[in-house]
Amino acid sequence: MYVPFDDMPKDARIWVYQADRPFEEQEKVWIISKLVAFCNQWNTHGAEMPSSFDIRLDQFIILSVDESKLGASGCSIDSSVRIIREIEVKLNLNLLDSGKVAYMDGENVRVAFLPEIKNHVSAGSLKSTSKMFNPSVNKVSDLDEQWLIEANNSWLKKFCSLILPEKK
């Protein structure tokens, strides 16, 4: 059962999918129609689950389910991955590959695949103070509190020794 994202409880479970490029306007329209239809039929063991989605920064799809009465089952989670895969294939996007990092470069979202991170650091677009999107968020409340964090407060600092504190 689709519920507007702003009406989801703060402890609702989320899954964040980051695209390797921004969505075009007509793509967003199509994604929205697919995800509303999906949420309206998303269920666990035949019971409808209050669910929603949000598209942020034209590059992130956030699926959410209120598990307060009934938790998402493995089969229901699998069905959500199938709809994301369908979106990915239809629009020629990379949504499911977890081997990428998204971060803010000024006002723009940049995506670096793991082998490219050192190049982004060397080019100066990824700095220790850059805001990166934390892929480990799992509740709606995390989006405000833990989703956008500084690279030097993330696993990225350990992964890439090239990220040094910026000179003042």
PDB file of C-alpha atoms in Angstrom:
ATOM      1  CA  MET A   1       0.000   0.000   0.000  1.00  0.00           C
ATOM      2  CA  TYR A   2       1.571   3.261  -1.179  1.00  0.00           C
ATOM      3  CA  VAL A   3       1.981   5.988   1.443  1.00  0.00           C
ATOM      4  CA  PRO A   4       3.525   9.406   0.708  1.00  0.00           C
ATOM      5  CA  PHE A   5       7.175   9.339   1.774  1.00  0.00           C
ATOM      6  CA  ASP A   6       6.745  12.260   4.182  1.00  0.00           C
ATOM      7  CA  ASP A   7       4.093  10.217   6.020  1.00  0.00           C
ATOM      8  CA  MET A   8       6.398   7.272   6.677  1.00  0.00           C
ATOM      9  CA  PRO A   9       7.426   6.846  10.330  1.00  0.00           C
ATOM     10  CA  LYS A  10      10.969   7.876  11.225  1.00  0.00           C
ATOM     11  CA  ASP A  11      11.835   4.274  12.104  1.00  0.00           C
ATOM     12  CA  ALA A  12      10.609   2.879   8.767  1.00  0.00           C
ATOM     13  CA  ARG A  13      13.197   0.744   7.010  1.00  0.00           C
ATOM     14  CA  ILE A  14      14.868   2.122   3.888  1.00  0.00           C
ATOM     15  CA  TRP A  15      17.014   0.941   1.018  1.00  0.00           C
ATOM     16  CA  VAL A  16      18.963   3.569  -0.912  1.00  0.00           C
ATOM     17  CA  TYR A  17      19.907   2.974  -4.532  1.00  0.00           C
ATOM     18  CA  GLN A  18      22.309   5.445  -6.125  1.00  0.00           C
ATOM     19  CA  ALA A  19      22.456   5.844  -9.860  1.00  0.00           C
ATOM     20  CA  ASP A  20      25.666   6.394 -11.748  1.00  0.00           C
ATOM     21  CA  ARG A  21      24.113   9.418 -13.461  1.00  0.00           C
ATOM     22  CA  PRO A  22      21.227  11.843 -12.872  1.00  0.00           C
ATOM     23  CA  PHE A  23      17.759  10.842 -14.037  1.00  0.00           C
ATOM     24  CA  GLU A  24      16.290  12.777 -16.921  1.00  0.00           C
ATOM     25  CA  GLU A  25      12.867  14.337 -16.347  1.00  0.00           C
ATOM     26  CA  GLN A  26      10.973  11.795 -18.479  1.00  0.00           C
ATOM     27  CA  GLU A  27      12.852   8.989 -16.719  1.00  0.00           C
ATOM     28  CA  LYS A  28      11.741  10.311 -13.334  1.00  0.00           C
ATOM     29  CA  VAL A  29       8.118  10.342 -14.501  1.00  0.00           C
ATOM     30  CA  TRP A  30       8.430   6.702 -15.580  1.00  0.00           C
ATOM     31  CA  ILE A  31      10.248   5.698 -12.345  1.00  0.00           C
ATOM     32  CA  ILE A  32       7.544   7.350 -10.231  1.00  0.00           C
ATOM     33  CA  SER A  33       4.750   5.514 -12.064  1.00  0.00           C
ATOM     34  CA  LYS A  34       6.580   2.172 -11.721  1.00  0.00           C
ATOM     35  CA  LEU A  35       7.289   2.651  -8.031  1.00  0.00           C
ATOM     36  CA  VAL A  36       3.773   3.834  -7.114  1.00  0.00           C
ATOM     37  CA  ALA A  37       2.377   0.716  -8.812  1.00  0.00           C
ATOM     38  CA  PHE A  38       4.985  -1.436  -7.070  1.00  0.00           C
ATOM     39  CA  CYS A  39       4.293   0.034  -3.621  1.00  0.00           C
ATOM     40  CA  ASN A  40       0.556  -0.445  -4.107  1.00  0.00           C
ATOM     41  CA  GLN A  41       1.063  -4.197  -4.492  1.00  0.00           C
ATOM     42  CA  TRP A  42       4.178  -4.757  -2.329  1.00  0.00           C
ATOM     43  CA  ASN A  43       3.360  -7.385   0.273  1.00  0.00           C
ATOM     44  CA  THR A  44       4.892  -9.893   2.605  1.00  0.00           C
ATOM     45  CA  HIS A  45       3.257 -13.310   2.735  1.00  0.00           C
ATOM     46  CA  GLY A  46       0.146 -11.838   1.108  1.00  0.00           C
ATOM     47  CA  ALA A  47      -0.246  -8.939   3.569  1.00  0.00           C
ATOM     48  CA  GLU A  48       0.140  -5.420   2.190  1.00  0.00           C
ATOM     49  CA  MET A  49       2.921  -3.359   3.690  1.00  0.00           C
ATOM     50  CA  PRO A  50       2.764   0.426   4.054  1.00  0.00           C
ATOM     51  CA  SER A  51       5.538   1.439   1.687  1.00  0.00           C
ATOM     52  CA  SER A  52       6.872   4.412  -0.180  1.00  0.00           C
ATOM     53  CA  PHE A  53       9.759   5.812  -2.136  1.00  0.00           C
ATOM     54  CA  ASP A  54      11.496   9.088  -2.738  1.00  0.00           C
ATOM     55  CA  ILE A  55      13.757  10.324  -5.506  1.00  0.00           C
ATOM     56  CA  ARG A  56      16.444  12.643  -4.191  1.00  0.00           C
ATOM     57  CA  LEU A  57      18.876  14.850  -6.048  1.00  0.00           C
ATOM     58  CA  ASP A  58      17.668  13.272  -9.316  1.00  0.00           C
ATOM     59  CA  GLN A  59      20.070  10.416  -8.648  1.00  0.00           C
ATOM     60  CA  PHE A  60      18.893   8.395  -5.643  1.00  0.00           C
ATOM     61  CA  ILE A  61      15.900   6.102  -5.263  1.00  0.00           C
ATOM     62  CA  ILE A  62      14.933   5.454  -1.666  1.00  0.00           C
ATOM     63  CA  LEU A  63      12.471   2.639  -0.985  1.00  0.00           C
ATOM     64  CA  SER A  64      10.816   2.514   2.412  1.00  0.00           C
ATOM     65  CA  VAL A  65       8.579   0.102   4.277  1.00  0.00           C
ATOM     66  CA  ASP A  66       6.874   0.509   7.642  1.00  0.00           C
ATOM     67  CA  GLU A  67       7.700  -2.711   9.474  1.00  0.00           C
ATOM     68  CA  SER A  68       5.960  -1.747  12.717  1.00  0.00           C
ATOM     69  CA  LYS A  69       3.212  -4.344  12.245  1.00  0.00           C
ATOM     70  CA  LEU A  70       4.775  -6.752   9.776  1.00  0.00           C
ATOM     71  CA  GLY A  71       8.409  -7.047   8.701  1.00  0.00           C
ATOM     72  CA  ALA A  72       9.537  -7.334   5.125  1.00  0.00           C
ATOM     73  CA  SER A  73      10.260 -10.964   4.224  1.00  0.00           C
ATOM     74  CA  GLY A  74      13.044 -12.239   2.022  1.00  0.00           C
ATOM     75  CA  CYS A  75      10.592 -12.698  -0.840  1.00  0.00           C
ATOM     76  CA  SER A  76       9.245  -9.164  -0.500  1.00  0.00           C
ATOM     77  CA  ILE A  77      12.766  -7.737  -0.455  1.00  0.00           C
ATOM     78  CA  ASP A  78      13.592  -9.818  -3.529  1.00  0.00           C
ATOM     79  CA  SER A  79      10.587  -8.307  -5.313  1.00  0.00           C
ATOM     80  CA  SER A  80      11.871  -4.798  -4.535  1.00  0.00           C
ATOM     81  CA  VAL A  81      15.263  -5.687  -6.000  1.00  0.00           C
ATOM     82  CA  ARG A  82      13.503  -6.984  -9.130  1.00  0.00           C
ATOM     83  CA  ILE A  83      11.723  -3.631  -9.670  1.00  0.00           C
ATOM     84  CA  ILE A  84      15.003  -1.755  -9.176  1.00  0.00           C
ATOM     85  CA  ARG A  85      16.667  -4.129 -11.666  1.00  0.00           C
ATOM     86  CA  GLU A  86      13.839  -3.448 -14.136  1.00  0.00           C
ATOM     87  CA  ILE A  87      14.404   0.310 -13.774  1.00  0.00           C
ATOM     88  CA  GLU A  88      18.148  -0.183 -14.136  1.00  0.00           C
ATOM     89  CA  VAL A  89      17.836  -2.207 -17.354  1.00  0.00           C
ATOM     90  CA  LYS A  90      15.110  -0.085 -18.972  1.00  0.00           C
ATOM     91  CA  LEU A  91      16.974   3.193 -18.363  1.00  0.00           C
ATOM     92  CA  ASN A  92      20.499   1.873 -18.807  1.00  0.00           C
ATOM     93  CA  LEU A  93      21.494   2.884 -15.273  1.00  0.00           C
ATOM     94  CA  ASN A  94      23.758   1.387 -12.658  1.00  0.00           C
ATOM     95  CA  LEU A  95      21.691   1.214  -9.458  1.00  0.00           C
ATOM     96  CA  LEU A  96      22.533  -2.128  -7.869  1.00  0.00           C
ATOM     97  CA  ASP A  97      26.337  -2.113  -8.086  1.00  0.00           C
ATOM     98  CA  SER A  98      27.529  -1.361  -4.558  1.00  0.00           C
ATOM     99  CA  GLY A  99      31.071  -0.725  -5.810  1.00  0.00           C
ATOM    100  CA  LYS A 100      30.585   3.008  -6.210  1.00  0.00           C
ATOM    101  CA  VAL A 101      30.763   6.061  -3.995  1.00  0.00           C
ATOM    102  CA  ALA A 102      28.574   9.132  -4.369  1.00  0.00           C
ATOM    103  CA  TYR A 103      29.699  12.464  -2.986  1.00  0.00           C
ATOM    104  CA  MET A 104      28.969  16.152  -3.358  1.00  0.00           C
ATOM    105  CA  ASP A 105      31.290  18.203  -5.524  1.00  0.00           C
ATOM    106  CA  GLY A 106      29.957  21.685  -4.968  1.00  0.00           C
ATOM    107  CA  GLU A 107      26.248  21.479  -5.827  1.00  0.00           C
ATOM    108  CA  ASN A 108      26.633  18.345  -7.949  1.00  0.00           C
ATOM    109  CA  VAL A 109      26.526  14.670  -7.089  1.00  0.00           C
ATOM    110  CA  ARG A 110      29.597  12.860  -8.385  1.00  0.00           C
ATOM    111  CA  VAL A 111      29.921   9.101  -8.554  1.00  0.00           C
ATOM    112  CA  ALA A 112      33.234   7.277  -8.373  1.00  0.00           C
ATOM    113  CA  PHE A 113      33.542   3.559  -8.922  1.00  0.00           C
ATOM    114  CA  LEU A 114      35.942   2.074  -6.388  1.00  0.00           C
ATOM    115  CA  PRO A 115      38.899   1.755  -8.805  1.00  0.00           C
ATOM    116  CA  GLU A 116      38.466   5.462  -9.708  1.00  0.00           C
ATOM    117  CA  ILE A 117      38.491   6.912  -6.192  1.00  0.00           C
ATOM    118  CA  LYS A 118      42.196   7.780  -6.200  1.00  0.00           C
ATOM    119  CA  ASN A 119      41.709   9.683  -9.462  1.00  0.00           C
ATOM    120  CA  HIS A 120      38.928  11.770  -7.884  1.00  0.00           C
ATOM    121  CA  VAL A 121      41.184  12.501  -4.917  1.00  0.00           C
ATOM    122  CA  SER A 122      44.147  13.424  -7.143  1.00  0.00           C
ATOM    123  CA  ALA A 123      41.924  15.684  -9.247  1.00  0.00           C
ATOM    124  CA  GLY A 124      40.826  17.486  -6.080  1.00  0.00           C
ATOM    125  CA  SER A 125      37.107  16.810  -6.439  1.00  0.00           C
ATOM    126  CA  LEU A 126      37.066  14.344  -3.513  1.00  0.00           C
ATOM    127  CA  LYS A 127      38.552  15.795  -0.344  1.00  0.00           C
ATOM    128  CA  SER A 128      38.597  14.737   3.288  1.00  0.00           C
ATOM    129  CA  THR A 129      35.850  17.284   3.974  1.00  0.00           C
ATOM    130  CA  SER A 130      33.747  16.292   0.964  1.00  0.00           C
ATOM    131  CA  LYS A 131      30.238  15.210   1.878  1.00  0.00           C
ATOM    132  CA  MET A 132      29.680  11.619   0.817  1.00  0.00           C
ATOM    133  CA  PHE A 133      26.506   9.608   0.825  1.00  0.00           C
ATOM    134  CA  ASN A 134      26.590   6.927   3.496  1.00  0.00           C
ATOM    135  CA  PRO A 135      25.292   3.662   2.011  1.00  0.00           C
ATOM    136  CA  SER A 136      24.687   2.066   5.416  1.00  0.00           C
ATOM    137  CA  VAL A 137      21.627   4.133   6.356  1.00  0.00           C
ATOM    138  CA  ASN A 138      18.615   1.922   7.041  1.00  0.00           C
ATOM    139  CA  LYS A 139      15.869   4.077   8.601  1.00  0.00           C
ATOM    140  CA  VAL A 140      14.042   7.189   7.424  1.00  0.00           C
ATOM    141  CA  SER A 141      15.518   9.144  10.346  1.00  0.00           C
ATOM    142  CA  ASP A 142      19.023   8.242   9.130  1.00  0.00           C
ATOM    143  CA  LEU A 143      18.464  10.347   6.012  1.00  0.00           C
ATOM    144  CA  ASP A 144      18.572  13.535   8.092  1.00  0.00           C
ATOM    145  CA  GLU A 145      21.168  12.416  10.597  1.00  0.00           C
ATOM    146  CA  GLN A 146      23.627  10.051   8.889  1.00  0.00           C
ATOM    147  CA  TRP A 147      23.162   9.972   5.121  1.00  0.00           C
ATOM    148  CA  LEU A 148      25.475  12.826   4.137  1.00  0.00           C
ATOM    149  CA  ILE A 149      28.734  12.641   6.075  1.00  0.00           C
ATOM    150  CA  GLU A 150      32.269  13.936   5.638  1.00  0.00           C
ATOM    151  CA  ALA A 151      34.630  11.551   3.874  1.00  0.00           C
ATOM    152  CA  ASN A 152      37.056  11.745   6.808  1.00  0.00           C
ATOM    153  CA  ASN A 153      34.281  10.350   9.061  1.00  0.00           C
ATOM    154  CA  SER A 154      33.590   7.380   6.799  1.00  0.00           C
ATOM    155  CA  TRP A 155      35.114   4.121   5.639  1.00  0.00           C
ATOM    156  CA  LEU A 156      36.490   6.097   2.703  1.00  0.00           C
ATOM    157  CA  LYS A 157      39.262   7.572   4.844  1.00  0.00           C
ATOM    158  CA  LYS A 158      40.638   4.102   5.546  1.00  0.00           C
ATOM    159  CA  PHE A 159      40.100   2.938   1.970  1.00  0.00           C
ATOM    160  CA  CYS A 160      41.999   5.759   0.336  1.00  0.00           C
ATOM    161  CA  SER A 161      45.112   6.990   2.138  1.00  0.00           C
ATOM    162  CA  LEU A 162      45.369   9.846  -0.373  1.00  0.00           C
ATOM    163  CA  ILE A 163      42.595  11.750   1.373  1.00  0.00           C
ATOM    164  CA  LEU A 164      44.445  14.185   3.555  1.00  0.00           C
ATOM    165  CA  PRO A 165      43.108  17.040   5.652  1.00  0.00           C
ATOM    166  CA  GLU A 166      42.733  20.190   3.585  1.00  0.00           C
ATOM    167  CA  LYS A 167      45.295  22.926   4.141  1.00  0.00           C
ATOM    168  CA  LYS A 168      43.984  26.069   5.790  1.00  0.00           C
TER     169      LYS A 168
END
